[in-house]
């Protein structure tokens, strides 16, 4: 089933995104040792292409933060894909700029099973996840300024050229609400 395959690839990309958030240089090194630039390039292709199919705001944010932080590695496979990455990260940056409510980690993690999961307010697993979420770098990062800064940095270096629609989106992302 293609949907299940996409879901599996999205989960795998989220694992790599988490690794990029924690240590982007290590992720690049690990991919290089596993099979060189071809492996990292394939990972980026899956990551970028499947990110558009992600229904979860949390997973979109994880994927976006991971990609944006990977930019600092200056890996050639990523630099050559900046034009493919830019629409996704700008869309997610705008989504989080407009978001009124903070992400609810329990709701995002359990979707349709949410009501069953939080039936008990004394659930130690719910408390553990809540405490971790409070200090999670994906939760604590202010995504719109991060995306704006990283994209502007790459434009200034001449590595990224945005079409007029994306340039307007970056301008909106860069301005106060």
PDB file of N, CA, C and O in Angstrom, residues 84-111:
ATOM      1  N   UNK A  84      14.369  23.088  -4.073  1.00  0.00           N
ATOM      2  CA  UNK A  84      13.309  22.106  -3.814  1.00  0.00           C
ATOM      3  C   UNK A  84      12.827  22.171  -2.371  1.00  0.00           C
ATOM      4  O   UNK A  84      11.670  21.910  -2.077  1.00  0.00           O
ATOM      5  N   UNK A  85      13.733  22.519  -1.486  1.00  0.00           N
ATOM      6  CA  UNK A  85      13.439  22.588  -0.061  1.00  0.00           C
ATOM      7  C   UNK A  85      12.696  23.869   0.313  1.00  0.00           C
ATOM      8  O   UNK A  85      11.839  23.868   1.196  1.00  0.00           O
ATOM      9  N   UNK A  86      13.014  24.968  -0.356  1.00  0.00           N
ATOM     10  CA  UNK A  86      12.495  26.286   0.019  1.00  0.00           C
ATOM     11  C   UNK A  86      10.973  26.358   0.092  1.00  0.00           C
ATOM     12  O   UNK A  86      10.443  26.883   1.081  1.00  0.00           O
ATOM     13  N   UNK A  87      10.228  25.840  -0.884  1.00  0.00           N
ATOM     14  CA  UNK A  87       8.762  25.955  -0.771  1.00  0.00           C
ATOM     15  C   UNK A  87       8.213  25.286   0.490  1.00  0.00           C
ATOM     16  O   UNK A  87       7.346  25.851   1.160  1.00  0.00           O
ATOM     17  N   UNK A  88       8.736  24.109   0.827  1.00  0.00           N
ATOM     18  CA  UNK A  88       8.254  23.407   2.022  1.00  0.00           C
ATOM     19  C   UNK A  88       8.577  24.191   3.287  1.00  0.00           C
ATOM     20  O   UNK A  88       7.697  24.436   4.112  1.00  0.00           O
ATOM     21  N   UNK A  89       9.828  24.613   3.462  1.00  0.00           N
ATOM     22  CA  UNK A  89      10.182  25.288   4.717  1.00  0.00           C
ATOM     23  C   UNK A  89       9.492  26.648   4.827  1.00  0.00           C
ATOM     24  O   UNK A  89       9.117  27.054   5.927  1.00  0.00           O
ATOM     25  N   UNK A  90       9.303  27.337   3.720  1.00  0.00           N
ATOM     26  CA  UNK A  90       8.582  28.609   3.774  1.00  0.00           C
ATOM     27  C   UNK A  90       7.107  28.393   4.111  1.00  0.00           C
ATOM     28  O   UNK A  90       6.525  29.163   4.875  1.00  0.00           O
ATOM     29  N   UNK A  91       6.503  27.342   3.543  1.00  0.00           N
ATOM     30  CA  UNK A  91       5.104  27.027   3.869  1.00  0.00           C
ATOM     31  C   UNK A  91       4.937  26.706   5.353  1.00  0.00           C
ATOM     32  O   UNK A  91       4.023  27.187   6.011  1.00  0.00           O
ATOM     33  N   UNK A  92       5.837  25.886   5.877  1.00  0.00           N
ATOM     34  CA  UNK A  92       5.736  25.507   7.292  1.00  0.00           C
ATOM     35  C   UNK A  92       6.042  26.709   8.184  1.00  0.00           C
ATOM     36  O   UNK A  92       5.375  26.919   9.199  1.00  0.00           O
ATOM     37  N   UNK A  93       7.029  27.507   7.803  1.00  0.00           N
ATOM     38  CA  UNK A  93       7.312  28.724   8.566  1.00  0.00           C
ATOM     39  C   UNK A  93       6.093  29.632   8.640  1.00  0.00           C
ATOM     40  O   UNK A  93       5.746  30.148   9.708  1.00  0.00           O
ATOM     41  N   UNK A  94       5.404  29.803   7.508  1.00  0.00           N
ATOM     42  CA  UNK A  94       4.199  30.632   7.485  1.00  0.00           C
ATOM     43  C   UNK A  94       3.086  30.001   8.319  1.00  0.00           C
ATOM     44  O   UNK A  94       2.362  30.696   9.028  1.00  0.00           O
ATOM     45  N   UNK A  95       2.953  28.686   8.215  1.00  0.00           N
ATOM     46  CA  UNK A  95       1.930  27.977   9.009  1.00  0.00           C
ATOM     47  C   UNK A  95       2.124  28.248  10.498  1.00  0.00           C
ATOM     48  O   UNK A  95       1.165  28.530  11.220  1.00  0.00           O
ATOM     49  N   UNK A  96       3.361  28.202  10.964  1.00  0.00           N
ATOM     50  CA  UNK A  96       3.617  28.407  12.384  1.00  0.00           C
ATOM     51  C   UNK A  96       3.606  29.881  12.772  1.00  0.00           C
ATOM     52  O   UNK A  96       3.405  30.199  13.935  1.00  0.00           O
ATOM     53  N   UNK A  97       3.782  30.763  11.812  1.00  0.00           N
ATOM     54  CA  UNK A  97       3.641  32.189  12.107  1.00  0.00           C
ATOM     55  C   UNK A  97       2.173  32.517  12.359  1.00  0.00           C
ATOM     56  O   UNK A  97       1.844  33.319  13.229  1.00  0.00           O
ATOM     57  N   UNK A  98       1.291  31.875  11.604  1.00  0.00           N
ATOM     58  CA  UNK A  98      -0.142  32.143  11.708  1.00  0.00           C
ATOM     59  C   UNK A  98      -0.830  31.334  12.803  1.00  0.00           C
ATOM     60  O   UNK A  98      -1.969  31.603  13.154  1.00  0.00           O
ATOM     61  N   UNK A  99      -0.146  30.332  13.322  1.00  0.00           N
ATOM     62  CA  UNK A  99      -0.747  29.431  14.307  1.00  0.00           C
ATOM     63  C   UNK A  99      -1.098  30.183  15.583  1.00  0.00           C
ATOM     64  O   UNK A  99      -0.266  30.881  16.147  1.00  0.00           O
ATOM     65  N   UNK A 100      -2.332  30.009  16.034  1.00  0.00           N
ATOM     66  CA  UNK A 100      -2.813  30.684  17.237  1.00  0.00           C
ATOM     67  C   UNK A 100      -2.524  29.891  18.505  1.00  0.00           C
ATOM     68  O   UNK A 100      -2.250  30.453  19.541  1.00  0.00           O
ATOM     69  N   UNK A 101      -2.609  28.582  18.408  1.00  0.00           N
ATOM     70  CA  UNK A 101      -2.434  27.713  19.567  1.00  0.00           C
ATOM     71  C   UNK A 101      -1.084  27.000  19.480  1.00  0.00           C
ATOM     72  O   UNK A 101      -0.676  26.593  18.400  1.00  0.00           O
ATOM     73  N   UNK A 102      -0.401  26.806  20.593  1.00  0.00           N
ATOM     74  CA  UNK A 102       0.820  25.995  20.545  1.00  0.00           C
ATOM     75  C   UNK A 102       0.467  24.540  20.243  1.00  0.00           C
ATOM     76  O   UNK A 102      -0.655  24.100  20.472  1.00  0.00           O
ATOM     77  N   UNK A 103       1.431  23.817  19.718  1.00  0.00           N
ATOM     78  CA  UNK A 103       1.207  22.402  19.441  1.00  0.00           C
ATOM     79  C   UNK A 103       0.947  21.650  20.736  1.00  0.00           C
ATOM     80  O   UNK A 103       1.592  21.900  21.746  1.00  0.00           O
ATOM     81  N   UNK A 104       0.015  20.733  20.684  1.00  0.00           N
ATOM     82  CA  UNK A 104      -0.272  19.852  21.814  1.00  0.00           C
ATOM     83  C   UNK A 104       0.368  18.510  21.504  1.00  0.00           C
ATOM     84  O   UNK A 104      -0.093  17.772  20.638  1.00  0.00           O
ATOM     85  N   UNK A 105       1.458  18.197  22.191  1.00  0.00           N
ATOM     86  CA  UNK A 105       2.220  16.992  21.888  1.00  0.00           C
ATOM     87  C   UNK A 105       1.386  15.729  22.038  1.00  0.00           C
ATOM     88  O   UNK A 105       1.500  14.807  21.240  1.00  0.00           O
ATOM     89  N   UNK A 106       0.523  15.678  23.026  1.00  0.00           N
ATOM     90  CA  UNK A 106      -0.290  14.475  23.199  1.00  0.00           C
ATOM     91  C   UNK A 106      -1.282  14.323  22.058  1.00  0.00           C
ATOM     92  O   UNK A 106      -1.451  13.239  21.505  1.00  0.00           O
ATOM     93  N   UNK A 107      -1.941  15.398  21.697  1.00  0.00           N
ATOM     94  CA  UNK A 107      -2.902  15.346  20.593  1.00  0.00           C
ATOM     95  C   UNK A 107      -2.191  14.960  19.299  1.00  0.00           C
ATOM     96  O   UNK A 107      -2.676  14.127  18.551  1.00  0.00           O
ATOM     97  N   UNK A 108      -1.054  15.550  19.039  1.00  0.00           N
ATOM     98  CA  UNK A 108      -0.304  15.260  17.815  1.00  0.00           C
ATOM     99  C   UNK A 108       0.203  13.820  17.796  1.00  0.00           C
ATOM    100  O   UNK A 108       0.253  13.205  16.752  1.00  0.00           O
ATOM    101  N   UNK A 109       0.571  13.285  18.943  1.00  0.00           N
ATOM    102  CA  UNK A 109       1.149  11.948  18.994  1.00  0.00           C
ATOM    103  C   UNK A 109       0.122  10.844  18.885  1.00  0.00           C
ATOM    104  O   UNK A 109       0.421   9.765  18.388  1.00  0.00           O
ATOM    105  N   UNK A 110      -1.079  11.095  19.358  1.00  0.00           N
ATOM    106  CA  UNK A 110      -2.038  10.000  19.461  1.00  0.00           C
ATOM    107  C   UNK A 110      -3.272  10.143  18.589  1.00  0.00           C
ATOM    108  O   UNK A 110      -4.070   9.243  18.509  1.00  0.00           O
ATOM    109  N   UNK A 111      -3.446  11.266  17.915  1.00  0.00           N
ATOM    110  CA  UNK A 111      -4.545  11.488  16.978  1.00  0.00           C
ATOM    111  C   UNK A 111      -5.853  10.881  17.454  1.00  0.00           C
ATOM    112  O   UNK A 111      -6.410  11.306  18.441  1.00  0.00           O
TER     113      UNK A 111
END
